[in-house]
Coordinates of C-alpha atoms in Angstrom, one line a residue:
Chain A
M10 CA -26.8 -40.4 7.4
T11 CA -28.9 -37.3 7.8
R12 CA -28.0 -37.3 11.5
L13 CA -24.3 -37.4 10.6
I14 CA -24.7 -34.4 8.3
V15 CA -26.7 -32.5 10.9
D16 CA -24.1 -33.3 13.6
Y17 CA -21.3 -32.2 11.3
L18 CA -23.0 -28.9 10.5
R19 CA -23.7 -28.2 14.1
E20 CA -20.1 -28.9 15.0
L21 CA -19.0 -26.8 12.1
A22 CA -21.2 -23.9 13.2
R23 CA -20.0 -24.2 16.9
G24 CA -16.4 -24.4 15.8
T25 CA -16.7 -21.4 13.5
V26 CA -18.3 -19.2 16.1
A27 CA -15.8 -20.2 18.7
A28 CA -12.8 -19.6 16.3
W29 CA -14.3 -16.3 15.1
D30 CA -14.7 -15.2 18.8
R31 CA -11.2 -16.2 19.7
F32 CA -9.7 -14.7 16.6
W33 CA -11.2 -11.2 16.9
F34 CA -12.3 -10.8 20.5
T35 CA -9.3 -12.0 22.5
A36 CA -7.7 -9.2 24.6
V37 CA -4.0 -8.9 23.9
D38 CA -1.1 -6.9 25.0
P39 CA -0.9 -3.8 22.9
A40 CA 2.9 -4.0 22.6
T41 CA 2.9 -4.9 18.9
L42 CA 0.4 -2.2 18.0
S43 CA 2.5 0.3 20.0
L44 CA 5.6 -0.7 18.1
I45 CA 3.8 -0.3 14.8
R46 CA 2.6 3.1 15.9
I47 CA 6.2 4.3 16.3
L48 CA 7.3 2.8 12.9
A49 CA 4.3 3.8 10.9
G50 CA 4.1 7.2 12.6
A51 CA 7.7 7.8 11.6
M52 CA 7.0 6.7 8.0
L53 CA 3.9 8.9 7.8
F54 CA 5.9 11.8 9.1
Y55 CA 8.7 11.2 6.5
T56 CA 6.3 10.6 3.6
H57 CA 4.6 13.9 4.3
L58 CA 7.8 15.8 5.1
V59 CA 8.9 15.0 1.6
W60 CA 5.8 16.6 0.2
T61 CA 7.2 19.9 1.8
R62 CA 9.7 20.0 -1.0
G63 CA 7.1 19.4 -3.7
L64 CA 4.2 21.2 -2.0
D65 CA 3.7 23.9 -4.7
D66 CA 4.4 21.5 -7.5
F67 CA 1.8 19.0 -6.3
L68 CA -0.7 20.8 -4.1
G69 CA -0.3 24.4 -5.1
P70 CA -2.4 26.3 -7.6
N71 CA 0.0 25.3 -10.4
S72 CA 0.1 21.7 -9.5
W73 CA 1.0 18.9 -11.9
L74 CA -2.3 17.5 -10.9
Q75 CA -4.9 20.2 -11.6
P76 CA -8.2 19.7 -9.7
E77 CA -10.3 19.3 -12.8
A78 CA -8.1 16.4 -14.0
V79 CA -8.1 14.7 -10.7
R80 CA -11.8 15.0 -10.3
T81 CA -12.3 13.6 -13.8
Y82 CA -10.1 10.7 -12.9
L83 CA -11.9 10.0 -9.6
N84 CA -15.3 10.2 -11.2
S85 CA -14.2 8.0 -14.0
I86 CA -13.0 5.1 -11.9
S87 CA -16.1 5.6 -9.8
G88 CA -18.5 5.5 -12.7
E89 CA -20.4 8.5 -11.1
Q90 CA -19.7 11.0 -8.4
S91 CA -16.7 9.7 -6.4
F92 CA -16.8 9.4 -2.7
A93 CA -13.1 10.1 -2.4
W94 CA -12.8 13.2 -0.2
S95 CA -10.1 15.5 0.8
Y96 CA -9.9 18.8 2.7
F97 CA -7.4 20.0 0.1
W98 CA -10.4 20.8 -2.1
L99 CA -11.3 23.5 0.3
I100 CA -7.9 25.2 0.4
D101 CA -7.4 28.0 -2.0
S102 CA -4.5 30.1 -0.8
P103 CA -0.8 29.3 -0.2
W104 CA -0.8 30.3 3.4
Q105 CA -3.7 27.9 4.1
L106 CA -1.9 25.2 2.3
W107 CA 1.4 25.6 4.2
T108 CA -0.5 26.0 7.6
V109 CA -2.4 22.8 7.0
H110 CA 0.7 21.0 5.8
F111 CA 2.7 21.9 8.9
A112 CA -0.2 21.0 11.2
G113 CA -0.3 17.6 9.5
L114 CA 3.5 17.1 10.2
V115 CA 2.9 18.0 13.9
V116 CA 0.2 15.4 14.1
F117 CA 2.4 12.7 12.6
A118 CA 5.2 13.6 15.0
M119 CA 2.8 13.4 17.9
L120 CA 1.6 10.1 16.8
T121 CA 5.1 8.8 16.5
I122 CA 6.0 9.7 20.0
G123 CA 2.6 8.6 21.3
W124 CA 1.4 12.0 22.6
H125 CA -2.4 12.1 22.8
S126 CA -2.4 9.0 20.7
R127 CA -6.1 8.3 20.6
I128 CA -6.7 11.7 19.0
T129 CA -3.6 11.9 16.8
S130 CA -4.2 8.4 15.4
V131 CA -7.6 9.5 14.1
L132 CA -6.3 12.8 12.8
A133 CA -3.3 11.0 11.1
W134 CA -5.7 8.8 9.2
L135 CA -7.8 11.8 8.1
I136 CA -4.7 13.7 7.0
T137 CA -3.3 10.7 5.1
V138 CA -6.5 10.1 3.2
S139 CA -6.8 13.8 2.4
Y140 CA -3.4 13.8 0.7
V141 CA -3.8 10.7 -1.3
N142 CA -7.3 11.6 -2.5
R143 CA -6.0 14.9 -3.8
L144 CA -3.0 13.3 -5.5
P145 CA -4.0 10.4 -7.8
G146 CA -1.3 10.1 -10.4
S147 CA 1.6 10.5 -8.0
L148 CA 0.8 7.6 -5.7
F149 CA 2.2 4.1 -5.3
G150 CA 2.3 1.2 -2.9
L151 CA 3.7 3.3 -0.1
D152 CA 0.6 5.3 0.1
Q153 CA -1.7 2.3 0.2
I154 CA 0.2 0.8 3.1
N155 CA 0.4 4.1 4.9
G156 CA -3.3 4.4 4.5
L157 CA -4.1 1.0 6.0
L158 CA -1.6 1.3 8.9
S159 CA -3.0 4.7 9.9
M160 CA -6.6 3.4 9.6
Y161 CA -6.0 0.4 11.9
L162 CA -3.8 2.3 14.4
M163 CA -6.9 4.4 15.3
L164 CA -8.9 1.3 16.2
G165 CA -6.7 0.3 19.1
P166 CA -4.8 1.7 22.0
C167 CA -1.7 2.3 20.0
G168 CA -0.2 4.6 22.6
A169 CA -0.5 2.2 25.5
R170 CA 3.2 1.4 25.4
Y171 CA 6.4 3.1 24.4
S172 CA 4.7 6.5 24.3
V173 CA 4.6 9.9 26.0
D174 CA 1.0 9.0 27.0
R175 CA 2.3 6.1 29.0
W176 CA 5.2 8.1 30.4
S177 CA 2.9 10.9 31.6
A178 CA 0.4 8.4 33.1
T179 CA 3.1 6.7 35.2
R180 CA 5.7 9.4 35.9
R181 CA 4.2 10.3 39.3
L182 CA 4.0 6.7 40.4
A183 CA 6.7 4.9 42.3
S184 CA 7.0 2.4 39.5
P185 CA 5.4 2.1 36.1
A186 CA 4.5 -1.4 37.2
A187 CA 1.9 0.1 39.6
L188 CA -0.2 0.9 36.6
P189 CA -0.5 -2.2 34.5
V190 CA -1.1 -1.9 30.8
A191 CA -4.5 -3.4 30.1
A192 CA -4.9 -6.1 27.5
S193 CA -7.2 -4.9 24.8
V194 CA -9.7 -6.3 22.3
G195 CA -9.1 -3.1 20.3
A196 CA -5.4 -3.9 20.0
N197 CA -6.3 -7.4 18.8
I198 CA -8.8 -6.2 16.2
A199 CA -6.4 -3.6 14.9
T200 CA -3.5 -6.0 14.6
R201 CA -5.7 -8.7 13.1
L202 CA -6.9 -6.3 10.5
M203 CA -3.4 -5.4 9.6
Q204 CA -2.5 -9.1 9.3
L205 CA -5.5 -9.9 7.1
H206 CA -4.9 -6.9 5.0
M207 CA -1.3 -7.9 4.4
C208 CA -2.5 -11.4 3.4
V209 CA -4.9 -9.9 0.9
I210 CA -2.2 -7.7 -0.5
Y211 CA 0.3 -10.5 -1.0
F212 CA -2.3 -12.9 -2.3
F213 CA -3.5 -10.6 -5.0
A214 CA 0.0 -9.3 -5.8
G215 CA 1.0 -13.0 -6.2
I216 CA -1.9 -14.2 -8.3
S217 CA -1.9 -11.1 -10.5
K218 CA 1.7 -11.9 -11.4
L219 CA 0.7 -15.4 -12.5
Q220 CA -0.8 -13.7 -15.6
G221 CA 2.6 -12.6 -16.7
P222 CA 4.8 -15.1 -18.7
S223 CA 8.0 -13.8 -17.3
W224 CA 7.0 -14.9 -13.8
W225 CA 6.7 -18.4 -15.2
D226 CA 9.8 -18.5 -17.4
G227 CA 11.9 -17.1 -14.6
S228 CA 12.9 -13.8 -16.2
A229 CA 10.7 -11.4 -14.3
L230 CA 13.3 -10.2 -11.9
W231 CA 15.4 -9.2 -14.9
G232 CA 12.6 -6.8 -15.8
A233 CA 13.1 -5.2 -12.4
V234 CA 16.9 -4.9 -12.3
A235 CA 17.1 -3.8 -15.9
N236 CA 14.8 -0.8 -15.3
L237 CA 17.0 2.3 -15.2
E238 CA 14.4 4.5 -13.7
Y239 CA 14.1 2.2 -10.7
Q240 CA 17.7 1.2 -10.4
S241 CA 19.6 2.3 -7.3
I242 CA 22.2 -0.5 -7.4
D243 CA 23.5 -1.8 -10.7
L244 CA 22.6 -5.4 -10.9
T245 CA 22.8 -5.8 -14.7
W246 CA 25.7 -8.3 -14.2
L247 CA 22.8 -10.7 -13.6
A248 CA 22.4 -10.7 -17.4
T249 CA 24.9 -13.6 -17.5
W250 CA 23.4 -15.3 -14.5
P251 CA 19.9 -16.5 -15.7
L252 CA 19.7 -19.3 -13.2
T253 CA 20.1 -16.9 -10.3
V254 CA 17.5 -14.6 -11.8
A255 CA 15.1 -17.6 -12.2
V256 CA 15.6 -18.7 -8.6
M257 CA 14.9 -15.2 -7.3
T258 CA 11.8 -14.9 -9.6
H259 CA 10.3 -18.2 -8.5
V260 CA 11.1 -17.8 -4.8
T261 CA 9.5 -14.4 -4.9
I262 CA 6.2 -15.5 -6.4
A263 CA 6.1 -18.7 -4.4
W264 CA 6.5 -16.7 -1.3
E265 CA 3.9 -14.1 -2.2
V266 CA 1.3 -16.7 -3.3
S267 CA 1.8 -18.9 -0.2
Y268 CA 2.1 -16.0 2.3
C269 CA -1.6 -15.9 3.3
A270 CA -1.5 -19.6 4.2
L271 CA 2.0 -20.1 5.7
V272 CA 2.2 -17.0 7.8
W273 CA -0.5 -18.3 10.2
P274 CA 1.0 -21.5 11.6
R275 CA 3.5 -20.9 14.3
L276 CA 6.1 -23.2 12.8
T277 CA 6.2 -21.5 9.3
R278 CA 5.6 -17.9 10.4
P279 CA 9.2 -17.1 11.3
I280 CA 10.4 -18.4 7.9
V281 CA 7.7 -16.4 6.0
I282 CA 8.5 -13.2 7.9
A283 CA 12.2 -13.7 7.6
L284 CA 11.9 -14.1 3.8
A285 CA 10.0 -10.8 3.7
I286 CA 13.2 -9.0 4.9
P287 CA 15.5 -9.8 1.9
L288 CA 12.6 -9.4 -0.5
H289 CA 11.6 -6.0 0.7
M290 CA 15.1 -4.9 1.3
G291 CA 15.9 -5.8 -2.3
I292 CA 13.0 -3.5 -3.4
A293 CA 14.2 -0.8 -1.0
F294 CA 17.9 -0.8 -1.9
G295 CA 17.9 -2.3 -5.4
L296 CA 14.9 -0.6 -6.9
G297 CA 15.3 2.7 -5.1
M298 CA 12.1 2.4 -3.1
K299 CA 13.3 2.5 0.4
T300 CA 10.1 3.8 1.8
F301 CA 8.0 1.2 0.0
G302 CA 10.3 -1.6 1.1
L303 CA 10.3 -0.4 4.7
V304 CA 6.6 0.2 5.0
M305 CA 5.9 -3.4 3.8
L306 CA 8.1 -4.6 6.6
I307 CA 6.2 -2.4 9.0
G308 CA 3.0 -4.1 7.9
N309 CA 4.7 -7.5 8.4
A310 CA 5.5 -6.5 12.0
A311 CA 1.8 -7.1 12.8
F312 CA 2.7 -10.8 12.9
I313 CA 5.2 -10.3 15.6
S314 CA 3.8 -11.5 18.9
P315 CA 3.7 -9.0 21.8
W316 CA 6.0 -11.2 23.9
V317 CA 8.6 -10.9 21.2
V318 CA 8.2 -7.2 21.0
R319 CA 8.5 -6.8 24.8
R320 CA 11.4 -9.2 25.0
V321 CA 13.3 -7.2 22.4
I322 CA 12.4 -3.7 23.6
E323 CA 12.2 -4.2 27.3
G324 CA 14.3 -7.3 27.8
A325 CA 11.3 -8.7 29.7
G326 CA 11.7 -12.2 31.1
Q327 CA 15.4 -12.3 30.6
G328 CA 16.5 -14.7 33.4
G329 CA 13.7 -13.5 35.5
A330 CA 10.1 -14.5 36.2
V331 CA 8.1 -15.7 33.3
D332 CA 4.9 -13.9 32.9
S333 CA 2.0 -14.5 30.6
Q334 CA 2.9 -12.1 28.0
S335 CA 6.7 -11.9 27.9
A336 CA 7.4 -15.5 27.4
P337 CA 7.3 -17.7 24.3
P338 CA 4.2 -19.9 24.1
A339 CA 5.9 -23.1 25.3
R340 CA 7.5 -21.5 28.4
R341 CA 4.3 -19.5 29.0
E342 CA 2.1 -22.6 29.1
R343 CA 4.5 -24.3 31.4
A344 CA 4.7 -21.3 33.7
Q345 CA 1.0 -20.9 33.7
T346 CA 0.3 -24.5 34.4
T347 CA 2.7 -24.6 37.3
A348 CA 1.3 -21.4 38.7
A349 CA -2.2 -23.0 38.6
G350 CA -3.6 -20.2 36.4
V351 CA -2.1 -17.3 38.3
A352 CA 0.2 -15.2 36.2
V353 CA 3.6 -14.8 37.7
G354 CA 5.1 -11.3 38.1
A355 CA 4.9 -8.7 40.7
S356 CA 2.9 -6.3 38.5
T357 CA 0.3 -8.7 37.3
T358 CA -3.1 -8.2 38.9
T359 CA -5.3 -10.5 37.0
T360 CA -5.4 -14.2 36.6
V361 CA -4.5 -15.7 33.3
R362 CA -5.6 -19.2 32.2
A363 CA -3.3 -21.2 30.1
R364 CA -4.6 -21.7 26.6
R365 CA -3.1 -24.5 24.6
P366 CA -2.7 -23.7 20.9
R367 CA -4.7 -25.8 18.5
N368 CA -2.8 -27.7 15.9
G369 CA -0.1 -25.2 15.6
A370 CA -2.6 -22.7 14.1
S371 CA -2.6 -20.7 17.2
S372 CA -3.3 -17.1 17.9
T373 CA -0.6 -15.3 16.0
I374 CA -0.2 -12.4 18.3
G375 CA -1.0 -14.0 21.6
Chain B
M23 CA 10.7 9.2 28.1
P24 CA 8.8 6.1 29.1
D25 CA 10.3 3.5 31.4
T26 CA 10.8 0.5 29.3
R27 CA 10.2 -1.9 32.2
Q28 CA 6.4 -1.5 32.0
A29 CA 3.7 -3.4 33.7
T30 CA 2.4 -6.6 32.3
A31 CA -0.8 -6.6 30.5
P32 CA -3.3 -9.1 31.6
A33 CA -4.3 -11.4 28.7
G34 CA -7.2 -13.6 28.3
P35 CA -9.3 -15.4 25.7
T36 CA -12.5 -14.2 27.2
T37 CA -13.7 -10.6 27.3
Q38 CA -16.5 -8.8 29.0
M39 CA -18.0 -7.6 25.8
S40 CA -21.7 -8.0 25.4
P41 CA -22.9 -10.5 22.8
A42 CA -24.9 -7.8 21.0
L43 CA -21.7 -5.7 20.7
K44 CA -19.8 -8.7 19.4
I45 CA -22.4 -9.3 16.8
V46 CA -22.4 -5.7 15.6
L47 CA -18.6 -5.7 15.5
S48 CA -18.5 -9.0 13.7
V49 CA -20.8 -7.8 11.0
L50 CA -18.7 -4.7 10.5
L51 CA -15.5 -6.7 10.4
A52 CA -16.9 -9.2 7.9
L53 CA -18.1 -6.4 5.7
H54 CA -14.7 -4.7 5.9
V55 CA -12.7 -7.8 5.1
T56 CA -15.1 -8.6 2.2
A57 CA -14.5 -5.1 0.8
L58 CA -10.7 -5.6 1.0
V59 CA -11.1 -8.7 -1.2
V60 CA -13.6 -7.3 -3.6
C61 CA -11.4 -4.4 -4.7
P62 CA -8.5 -6.4 -6.2
W63 CA -10.9 -9.1 -7.3
S64 CA -12.9 -6.6 -9.4
I65 CA -9.8 -5.6 -11.4
E66 CA -10.3 -8.4 -14.0
R67 CA -13.9 -7.3 -14.7
S68 CA -15.9 -10.2 -13.5
P69 CA -19.5 -9.1 -13.6
L70 CA -20.1 -10.6 -10.1
A71 CA -17.0 -8.8 -8.6
G72 CA -18.1 -5.6 -10.4
R73 CA -21.5 -5.7 -8.8
M74 CA -20.0 -6.3 -5.4
W75 CA -17.6 -3.5 -6.0
N76 CA -20.5 -1.2 -6.7
L77 CA -22.0 -2.1 -3.4
F78 CA -18.8 -1.3 -1.5
R79 CA -17.8 1.7 -3.6
P80 CA -18.8 4.5 -1.2
Y81 CA -16.9 2.8 1.6
V82 CA -13.7 1.8 -0.3
E83 CA -13.5 5.2 -2.0
A84 CA -14.0 7.2 1.1
A85 CA -11.6 5.1 3.1
F86 CA -8.9 4.9 0.4
L87 CA -9.1 1.1 0.2
N88 CA -9.8 0.9 -3.5
H89 CA -6.7 -0.9 -4.6
G90 CA -5.8 -3.7 -6.9
Y91 CA -2.4 -4.6 -5.3
H92 CA -1.0 -5.5 -8.8
F93 CA 2.6 -4.7 -7.9
F94 CA 5.0 -5.7 -10.7
A95 CA 2.0 -7.4 -12.4
P96 CA 1.4 -8.9 -14.7
Q97 CA 5.1 -8.5 -15.1
P98 CA 7.8 -5.9 -14.8
G99 CA 7.7 -3.8 -17.9
P100 CA 9.3 -0.7 -19.4
S101 CA 9.2 2.6 -17.7
H102 CA 8.0 5.9 -19.1
L103 CA 9.2 9.4 -19.2
V104 CA 7.7 12.7 -20.1
R105 CA 10.0 15.0 -22.1
Y106 CA 9.0 18.6 -22.5
E107 CA 10.2 21.6 -24.5
L108 CA 9.1 25.1 -23.4
E109 CA 9.1 28.3 -25.4
L110 CA 9.5 31.1 -22.8
T111 CA 8.0 34.5 -23.2
D112 CA 11.5 36.0 -23.9
G113 CA 11.9 33.6 -26.8
K114 CA 14.3 31.3 -25.1
K115 CA 13.8 27.5 -25.2
L116 CA 14.0 25.2 -22.3
A117 CA 13.9 21.4 -22.3
G118 CA 13.6 18.9 -19.5
E119 CA 12.1 15.5 -18.5
I120 CA 10.5 13.8 -15.6
P121 CA 11.5 11.9 -13.6
N122 CA 14.9 13.5 -13.1
L123 CA 17.0 12.1 -10.3
K124 CA 19.4 15.0 -10.3
E125 CA 16.7 17.6 -9.7
E126 CA 14.1 15.6 -7.7
Q127 CA 15.5 14.8 -4.4
P128 CA 15.1 13.0 -2.0
R129 CA 14.4 9.8 -3.8
L130 CA 10.7 9.7 -2.7
L131 CA 10.1 13.0 -4.5
Y132 CA 11.7 11.6 -7.6
H133 CA 9.4 8.6 -7.3
R134 CA 6.4 10.9 -7.1
H135 CA 7.4 12.4 -10.4
F136 CA 8.1 8.9 -11.8
M137 CA 4.6 7.9 -10.9
L138 CA 3.2 10.9 -12.8
T139 CA 4.7 9.5 -16.0
E140 CA 3.7 6.0 -15.3
F141 CA 0.2 7.2 -14.6
L142 CA 0.0 9.1 -17.9
N143 CA 1.2 6.0 -19.6
M144 CA -1.5 3.9 -17.9
L145 CA -4.1 6.3 -19.2
Y146 CA -2.5 6.2 -22.7
G147 CA -2.6 2.4 -22.6
N148 CA -6.3 2.4 -21.7
V149 CA -7.0 4.4 -24.8
N150 CA -4.6 2.5 -27.1
G151 CA -5.4 -0.9 -26.0
D152 CA -2.3 -2.2 -24.2
G153 CA -3.9 -1.8 -20.9
P154 CA -2.3 -4.1 -18.4
V155 CA 1.1 -4.0 -20.1
A156 CA 1.1 -0.3 -19.7
A157 CA 0.2 -0.4 -16.0
P158 CA 2.8 0.9 -13.6
P159 CA 5.5 -1.8 -13.4
A160 CA 6.2 -1.7 -9.7
G161 CA 5.1 0.3 -6.7
G162 CA 2.4 1.8 -8.9
D163 CA -0.9 0.1 -8.9
V164 CA -4.2 -0.3 -10.8
P165 CA -7.1 0.9 -8.8
A166 CA -10.3 -1.1 -8.7
A167 CA -12.7 0.7 -10.9
N168 CA -16.2 0.7 -12.2
P169 CA -16.0 -2.5 -14.3
A170 CA -15.0 -1.4 -17.8
P171 CA -16.2 -3.5 -20.8
R172 CA -13.7 -5.4 -22.8
V173 CA -13.1 -3.5 -26.0
D174 CA -12.1 -6.3 -28.3
A175 CA -15.0 -8.8 -27.8
L176 CA -17.9 -9.7 -25.6
A177 CA -17.3 -9.7 -21.9
G178 CA -15.2 -12.6 -21.0
I179 CA -14.7 -14.0 -24.5
E180 CA -11.3 -13.1 -25.9
A181 CA -10.7 -12.7 -29.6
V182 CA -9.4 -16.0 -31.0
P183 CA -7.2 -16.3 -34.1
G184 CA -9.3 -17.3 -37.1
R185 CA -12.5 -16.0 -35.6
E186 CA -14.0 -12.7 -36.5
T187 CA -13.5 -10.1 -33.7
L188 CA -16.7 -8.4 -32.7
P189 CA -16.8 -4.6 -33.0
P190 CA -16.7 -2.7 -29.8
S191 CA -20.1 -2.4 -28.1
E192 CA -21.7 0.9 -27.5
Q193 CA -20.7 0.6 -23.8
A194 CA -17.1 -0.1 -24.8
Q195 CA -17.1 2.9 -27.1
R196 CA -18.3 5.1 -24.3
F197 CA -15.6 3.7 -22.1
L198 CA -12.9 4.5 -24.7
A199 CA -14.2 8.0 -25.2
A200 CA -14.1 8.6 -21.4
Q201 CA -10.6 7.2 -21.2
Q202 CA -9.5 9.5 -24.1
A203 CA -11.0 12.5 -22.3
L204 CA -9.2 11.5 -19.1
F205 CA -5.9 11.1 -20.9
D206 CA -6.4 14.6 -22.5
A207 CA -7.2 16.0 -19.1
Y208 CA -4.0 14.8 -17.5
C209 CA -1.9 16.0 -20.5
R210 CA -3.5 19.4 -20.2
S211 CA -2.9 19.3 -16.4
Y212 CA 0.9 18.6 -16.9
A213 CA 1.1 21.2 -19.6
T214 CA -0.7 23.8 -17.4
H215 CA 1.8 23.2 -14.6
L216 CA 4.8 23.6 -16.9
L217 CA 3.4 26.7 -18.7
R218 CA 2.6 28.5 -15.4
K219 CA 5.8 27.4 -13.5
Y220 CA 8.1 28.7 -16.2
D221 CA 5.8 31.4 -17.5
A222 CA 6.1 29.9 -20.9
Q223 CA 4.1 30.6 -24.1
R224 CA 4.1 27.1 -25.5
V225 CA 5.0 23.6 -24.3
T226 CA 5.4 20.3 -26.2
L227 CA 4.9 17.1 -24.2
R228 CA 6.3 13.8 -25.3
L229 CA 5.5 10.5 -23.7
V230 CA 8.5 8.2 -24.1
R231 CA 8.7 4.5 -23.4
H232 CA 12.0 3.3 -22.1
N233 CA 12.2 -0.3 -23.1
L234 CA 14.1 -3.0 -21.2
P235 CA 17.0 -4.7 -22.9
Y236 CA 17.1 -8.5 -23.1
P237 CA 19.9 -9.9 -21.0
Q238 CA 21.6 -11.3 -24.1
E239 CA 21.6 -7.9 -25.7
L240 CA 23.4 -6.4 -22.7
A241 CA 25.7 -9.4 -22.2
E242 CA 26.8 -9.4 -25.9
R243 CA 27.1 -5.6 -25.9
R244 CA 24.5 -5.2 -28.7
V245 CA 23.0 -2.7 -26.3
K246 CA 25.7 -0.7 -24.6
S247 CA 23.8 0.3 -21.4
L248 CA 20.4 0.6 -19.9
A249 CA 20.4 4.2 -21.3
D250 CA 21.1 3.1 -24.9
A251 CA 19.3 5.4 -27.3
S252 CA 17.8 2.5 -29.2
L253 CA 15.7 1.6 -26.1
Y254 CA 13.7 4.8 -26.1
V255 CA 10.5 5.0 -28.2
E256 CA 8.2 8.0 -28.4
L257 CA 4.5 7.1 -27.9
F258 CA 2.8 10.4 -28.0
Q259 CA 3.4 14.1 -28.6
K260 CA 1.3 17.2 -28.3
S261 CA 1.8 20.9 -28.0
Y262 CA -0.2 23.4 -25.9
T263 CA -0.1 27.2 -25.8
A264 CA -1.0 29.4 -22.9
E265 CA -4.1 30.5 -24.8
D266 CA -5.2 26.9 -25.3
L267 CA -5.2 26.3 -21.5

C-alpha cells in the first residue's frame, strides 16, 4: 500500500514538473502576441487620446481628483504608505503635463505599429500605470485590462511579426522568408500569463455575482438594461420578456464561472471564445462601454493559436505546403509525421518534432 | 509595411534554457499568479487572504494588479449622479450634473465622469453601511484593500435576527472614521475642482441615486421612463465656499 502511494506521488511529481515545463517553457510562434500588440496598442492609444480632452479636468492643477484626496485613498486601501507610483506626482506645470501626455501618445502609436517594440512596450506599461495610479476614482475595467495587456506585452517579442521592426529587418533581403521569425519562450510566457489572467478575471467576476440574488432569479440583466446612465441602446422592451432576460442572465453567469475550465480543452475553446463575442459586444453597444467590451475581446485573443492568426492574416497554408505553425493541429501532426520530423516549407530551417496533444487538453497556443 | 508572407517560426517543446533559469522563472511565475488570485480573494475579508494580500501588497500596488474583478457584482444596481449648484463671483448661479452625455464626449470621457460619481457613492456606502450594494455596478470595480473589519459583528459572524448585534469593535470604529475622512476628502476634491474651474464663491454638491424601475412598473406605465422623477433619491448634500477650501 505504501509503495502504491509512493509510486503515485512520484508519478504526480514527474507529471507536474513535465506539464509545468511544457506549459511555460515551450517556444511558440509570436504571431498571437504580435496581433495582441496591434490591438492593445491601438486601445492604449485611444484610451489616452481621450484623456487629451479631459487633461486639465483630470490631471491639471484643478483636477476633479486633487492629489491629497488620491493619496488619502491610496494609503487607505493600502493600510499604510501605498506603493502605487506615478510620474504625474512630479509634474507641476501645464507645459510639462502636455509634453508628457503627447510623448505618451507617441509611445503608444509606436507600439501599435511595432516600431522599437521592445523599448516601447516597456514604456507603454510605465505610462499606463502612471496614469491609472494618478486617477483612482475615474477608472473602470478598461484600465485594468489595459494594464495587464501592456504588462505582458513587454515580456515577449511582441514586435516579431506585423511590425515596422520586422519590416525594417527584412526590407533589404530578397524575401522576408530569408530571415525566419524565431519561436520564443518569451512569447509563450506572455501569452500564457494573459490567458491565466483572463481566467482569474472571469472566475472572480462570476463567483462574486453568485452573491447577488438577481443572478439566481434571472433578473440581473434587467438591472443592466434598465440603467439609463449606461444605456446606449434602448432595450427596455425586455420588461415584457422576462424569460429572455432570464436566459441571458443564466447564460452569462454560467459562461463566466465555467470559462476558466472550458477555455482550455481544444474542443470547447472555440465555443467559449465565440460566446465571448456576443457577451462583450452586448456590453460594448448596449451599455455604452465600447472600449471595455473590445478590450475584453482583445484579452480573449490570447487564446487564439498562432496558426489561426497566421492563417487569417497571412493566408498561410492555403492550398500550399503545410508547415508546423500554419496548420491546424490534426493536419500539422499528419504533415509532421509524414515528413519524418522535418518541417515542410522553404523558409523553415529547424526540425520540428510532432507532439501529440494529451487528452484534448493540449497546448492552447501551440 | 511588412510583407505578410513572413517566414515560419520554428516551434518546439524543448528549449535551450538552463535548468537554473527555469527554476528562477518558475518561482517568479508562481508568485505572480498567486498574487493575481490573492487580490480578488481578499475582497471578502478572509483573514488568511488578508494576510497573503499584505505579503503581496508592494508588488500588486506597484504593478497595478490590485483588483477585485467584481464587475456587475454582486448584482447590477442603481447608478449615481453628482448634481452641483454654483454661486459665481458676479452673483449668477449655475447648475449642472455629472455624468452628462451631452457635454462629455466621446463616450469614454463621459464614462470617466460617471466613474467619479460611482466612486463617490462607493465611499459613501462604506461610511453608511451599504458597502457592496453601493459598489460600482458595472465596469467599475472594488479594489483589493487592507482587510477592513466587519462593522456589524465579529469577523465572519453575521448579525442574526433575534440575536443581539455586537457593537462595532475599536478597529471597526477606526475603519469607519478613516472611510468618513476619505469620503470628505473626495467631496472636497470635487468641490475644489468646480470652484476653481468656474471661479465660483460657493458650491453645493448633491449625491443622487438613480434607482432602477422594476420591469412591471415600466410595462404597466406606473413609471413612465427610466428618467422618471420618482426614481431619483438624494443621498447626501453639502456646501463648500472658496474660503473653506
